[in-house]
CSV table of C-alpha atoms in Angstrom, one decimal:
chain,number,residue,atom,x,y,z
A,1,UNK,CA,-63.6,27.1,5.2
A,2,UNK,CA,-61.7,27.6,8.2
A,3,UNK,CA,-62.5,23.6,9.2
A,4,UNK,CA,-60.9,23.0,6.0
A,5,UNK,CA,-58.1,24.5,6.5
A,6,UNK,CA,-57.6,23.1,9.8
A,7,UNK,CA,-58.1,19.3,8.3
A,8,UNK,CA,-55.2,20.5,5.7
A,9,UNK,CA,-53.1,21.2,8.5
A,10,UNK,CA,-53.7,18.0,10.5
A,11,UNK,CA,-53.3,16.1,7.6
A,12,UNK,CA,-50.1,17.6,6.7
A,13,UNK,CA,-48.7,17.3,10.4
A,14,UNK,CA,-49.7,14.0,10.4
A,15,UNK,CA,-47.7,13.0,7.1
A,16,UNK,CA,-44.9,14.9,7.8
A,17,UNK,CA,-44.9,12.8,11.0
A,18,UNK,CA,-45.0,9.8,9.7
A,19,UNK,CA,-42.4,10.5,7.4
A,20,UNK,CA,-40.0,11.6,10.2
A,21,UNK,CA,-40.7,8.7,11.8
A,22,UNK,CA,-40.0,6.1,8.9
A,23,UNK,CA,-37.0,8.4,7.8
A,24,UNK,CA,-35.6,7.8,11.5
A,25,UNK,CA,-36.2,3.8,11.6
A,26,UNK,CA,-35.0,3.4,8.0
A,27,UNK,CA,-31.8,5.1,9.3
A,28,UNK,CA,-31.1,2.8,12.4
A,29,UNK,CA,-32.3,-0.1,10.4
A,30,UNK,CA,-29.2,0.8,7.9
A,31,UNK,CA,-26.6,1.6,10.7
A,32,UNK,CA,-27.4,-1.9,12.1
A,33,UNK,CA,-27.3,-3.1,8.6
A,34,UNK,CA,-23.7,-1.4,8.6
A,35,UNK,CA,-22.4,-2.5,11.9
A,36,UNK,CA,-23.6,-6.5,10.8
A,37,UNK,CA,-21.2,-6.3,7.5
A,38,UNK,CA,-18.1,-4.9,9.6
A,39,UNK,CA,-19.0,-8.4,11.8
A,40,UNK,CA,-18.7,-10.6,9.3
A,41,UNK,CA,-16.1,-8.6,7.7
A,42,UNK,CA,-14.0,-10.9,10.7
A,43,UNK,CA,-15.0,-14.4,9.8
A,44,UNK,CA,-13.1,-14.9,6.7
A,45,UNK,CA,-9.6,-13.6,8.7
A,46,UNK,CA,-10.8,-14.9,11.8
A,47,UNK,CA,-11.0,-18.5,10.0
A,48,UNK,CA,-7.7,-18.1,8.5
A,49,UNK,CA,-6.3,-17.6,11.7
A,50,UNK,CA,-7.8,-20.4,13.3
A,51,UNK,CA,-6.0,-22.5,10.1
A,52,UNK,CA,-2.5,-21.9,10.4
A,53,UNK,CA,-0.4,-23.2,7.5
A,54,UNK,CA,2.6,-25.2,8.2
A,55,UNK,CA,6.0,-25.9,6.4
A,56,UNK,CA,8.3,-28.6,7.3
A,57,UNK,CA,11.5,-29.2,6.0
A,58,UNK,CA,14.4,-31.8,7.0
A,59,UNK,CA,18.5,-31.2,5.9
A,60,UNK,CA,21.5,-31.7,7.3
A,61,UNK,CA,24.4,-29.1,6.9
A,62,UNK,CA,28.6,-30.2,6.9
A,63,UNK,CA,30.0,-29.3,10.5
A,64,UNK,CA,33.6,-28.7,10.8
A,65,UNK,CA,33.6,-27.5,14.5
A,66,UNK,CA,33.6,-27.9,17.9
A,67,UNK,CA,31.4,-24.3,18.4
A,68,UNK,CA,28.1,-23.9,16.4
A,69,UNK,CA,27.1,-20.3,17.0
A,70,UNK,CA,23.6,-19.5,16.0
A,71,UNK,CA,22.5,-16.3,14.8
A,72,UNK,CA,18.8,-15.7,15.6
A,73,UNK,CA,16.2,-12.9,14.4
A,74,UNK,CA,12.1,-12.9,15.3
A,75,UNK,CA,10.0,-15.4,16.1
A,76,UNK,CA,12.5,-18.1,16.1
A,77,UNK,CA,12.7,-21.2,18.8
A,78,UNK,CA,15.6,-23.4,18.4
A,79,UNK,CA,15.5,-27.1,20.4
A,80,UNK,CA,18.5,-29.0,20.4
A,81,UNK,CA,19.5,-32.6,21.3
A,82,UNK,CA,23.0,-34.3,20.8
A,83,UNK,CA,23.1,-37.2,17.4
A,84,UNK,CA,25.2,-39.8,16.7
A,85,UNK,CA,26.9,-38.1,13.2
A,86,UNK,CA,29.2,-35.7,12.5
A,87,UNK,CA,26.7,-33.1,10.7
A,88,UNK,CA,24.3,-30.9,11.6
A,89,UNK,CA,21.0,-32.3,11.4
A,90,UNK,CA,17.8,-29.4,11.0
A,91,UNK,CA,14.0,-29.7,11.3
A,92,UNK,CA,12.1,-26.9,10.9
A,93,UNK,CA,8.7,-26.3,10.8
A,94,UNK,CA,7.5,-22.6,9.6
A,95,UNK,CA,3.7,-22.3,10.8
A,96,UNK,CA,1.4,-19.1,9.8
A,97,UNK,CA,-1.9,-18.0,8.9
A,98,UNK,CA,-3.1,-15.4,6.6
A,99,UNK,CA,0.2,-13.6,4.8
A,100,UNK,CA,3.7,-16.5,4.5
A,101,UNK,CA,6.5,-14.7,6.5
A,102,UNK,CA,9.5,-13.9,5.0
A,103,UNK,CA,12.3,-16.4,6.4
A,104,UNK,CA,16.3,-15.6,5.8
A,105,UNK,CA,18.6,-18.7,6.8
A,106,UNK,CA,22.7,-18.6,6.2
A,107,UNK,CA,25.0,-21.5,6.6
A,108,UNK,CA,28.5,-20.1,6.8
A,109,UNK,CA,32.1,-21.3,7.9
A,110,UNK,CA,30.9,-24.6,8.7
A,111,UNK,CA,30.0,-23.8,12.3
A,112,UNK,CA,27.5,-20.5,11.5
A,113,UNK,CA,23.9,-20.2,10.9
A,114,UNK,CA,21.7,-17.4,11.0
A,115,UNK,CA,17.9,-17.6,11.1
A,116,UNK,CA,15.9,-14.4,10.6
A,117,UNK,CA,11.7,-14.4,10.3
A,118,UNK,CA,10.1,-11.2,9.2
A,119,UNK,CA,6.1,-11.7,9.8
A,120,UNK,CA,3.9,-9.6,7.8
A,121,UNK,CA,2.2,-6.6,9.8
A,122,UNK,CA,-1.7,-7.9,10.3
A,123,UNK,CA,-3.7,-6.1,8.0
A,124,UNK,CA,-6.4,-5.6,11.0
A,125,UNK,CA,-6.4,-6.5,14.5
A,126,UNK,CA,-7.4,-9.9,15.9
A,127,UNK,CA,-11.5,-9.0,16.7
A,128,UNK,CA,-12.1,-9.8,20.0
A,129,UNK,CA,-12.3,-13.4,21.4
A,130,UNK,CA,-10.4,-14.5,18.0
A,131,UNK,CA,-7.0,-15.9,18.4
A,132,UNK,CA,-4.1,-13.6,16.7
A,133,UNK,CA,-2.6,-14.3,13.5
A,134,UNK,CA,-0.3,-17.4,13.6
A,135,UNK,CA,3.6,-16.4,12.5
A,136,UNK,CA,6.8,-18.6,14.0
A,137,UNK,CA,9.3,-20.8,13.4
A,138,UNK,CA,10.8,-23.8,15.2
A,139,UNK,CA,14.0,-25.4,14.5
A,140,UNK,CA,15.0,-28.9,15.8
A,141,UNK,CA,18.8,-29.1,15.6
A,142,UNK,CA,20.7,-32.4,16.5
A,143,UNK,CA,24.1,-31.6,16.6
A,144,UNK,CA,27.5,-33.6,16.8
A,145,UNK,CA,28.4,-35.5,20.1
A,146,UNK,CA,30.6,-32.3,22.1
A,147,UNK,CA,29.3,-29.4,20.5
A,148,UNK,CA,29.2,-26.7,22.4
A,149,UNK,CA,26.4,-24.4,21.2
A,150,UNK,CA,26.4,-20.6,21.4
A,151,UNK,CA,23.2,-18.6,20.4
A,152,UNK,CA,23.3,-14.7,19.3
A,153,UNK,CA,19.5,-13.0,19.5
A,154,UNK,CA,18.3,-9.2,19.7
A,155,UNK,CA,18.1,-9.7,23.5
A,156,UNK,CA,22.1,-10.9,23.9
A,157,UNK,CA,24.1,-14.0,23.8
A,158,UNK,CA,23.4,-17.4,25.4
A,159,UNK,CA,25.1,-20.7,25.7
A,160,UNK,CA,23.3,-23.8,25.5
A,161,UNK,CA,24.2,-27.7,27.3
A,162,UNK,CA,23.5,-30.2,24.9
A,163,UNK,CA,23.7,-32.8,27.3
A,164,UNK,CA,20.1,-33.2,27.0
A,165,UNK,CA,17.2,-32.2,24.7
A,166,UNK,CA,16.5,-28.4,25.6
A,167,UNK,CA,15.0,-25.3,23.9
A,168,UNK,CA,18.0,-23.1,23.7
A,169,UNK,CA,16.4,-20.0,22.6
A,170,UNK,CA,12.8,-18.7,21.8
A,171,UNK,CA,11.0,-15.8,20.7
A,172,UNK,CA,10.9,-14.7,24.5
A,173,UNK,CA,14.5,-13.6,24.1
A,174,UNK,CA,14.6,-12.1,20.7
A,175,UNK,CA,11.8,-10.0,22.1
A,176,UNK,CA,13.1,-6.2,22.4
């Protein structure tokens, strides 16, 4: 009797072992499982971002001046080269991946316009060794021949020479 009891004994050790030990893998085996989904959680923003969308649109404003004064909020670049007409001649291209940012524009006066881009807040971080989400825009102005350009932004006022094609302000200077 007492060997019988002793075998019970074993036998439940030995089963309660094995179960421990299959409990234990089963529960690294799920928090790998996990840790896999969060990683490919990335791929379908990490795609997006590699696929920026982007928006171009050509128009020409009246200018009545001999001043254009350019009002500039976010992540705004401005290039501008002298033309041949007496209007103001814009190309802009609006690039972005994921969420469209919100863009504000405002001809006023015949001399005034004001640009502001508001990006979206990224849902999530960029994961590492992905590029971050896409959000700009880029305006290509030609102006009138001796138009002196003057450019407002969150980091102070500038004035641009448009005796040659420059970038006259970018997203460097509306930085605060």
């Amino acid at each position: 009797m007492h060997g019988n009891v002793r075998r019970a004994w074993r036998v439940a050790g030995g089963t309660l072992g094995v179960v421990t030990v299959a409990v234990i893998s089963l529960t690294i085996w799920a928090e790998i499982q996990l840790e896999r989904s969060r990683a490919l959680h990335w791929l379908p923003n990490a795609e997006a971002r590699v696929r920026a969308t982007t928006e171009t649109t050509s128009y020409s404003y009246a200018f009545t001046g001999k001043d254009l004064y350019l009002d500039l909020e976010g992540e705004v670049t401005v290039r501008i080269r002298q033309g041949e007409t007496e209007e103001l001649g814009v190309r802009r291209q609006m690039s972005w991946s994921l969420s469209k940012p919100v863009l504000s524009e405002w001809w006023k006066d015949g001399a005034k316009m004001g640009v502001s881009l508001t990006c979206p807040e990224a849902a999530e971080p960029a994961a590492p060794g992905l590029p971050a989400e896409t959000c700009r825009v880029e305006y290509d102005l030609t102006v009138p021949p001796g138009t002196r350009v003057h450019t407002e932004t969150v980091g102070g006022a500038t004035a641009c020479e448009v005796s040659r094609p420059q970038s006259c302000a970018t997203p460097a200077a509306t930085s605060q």
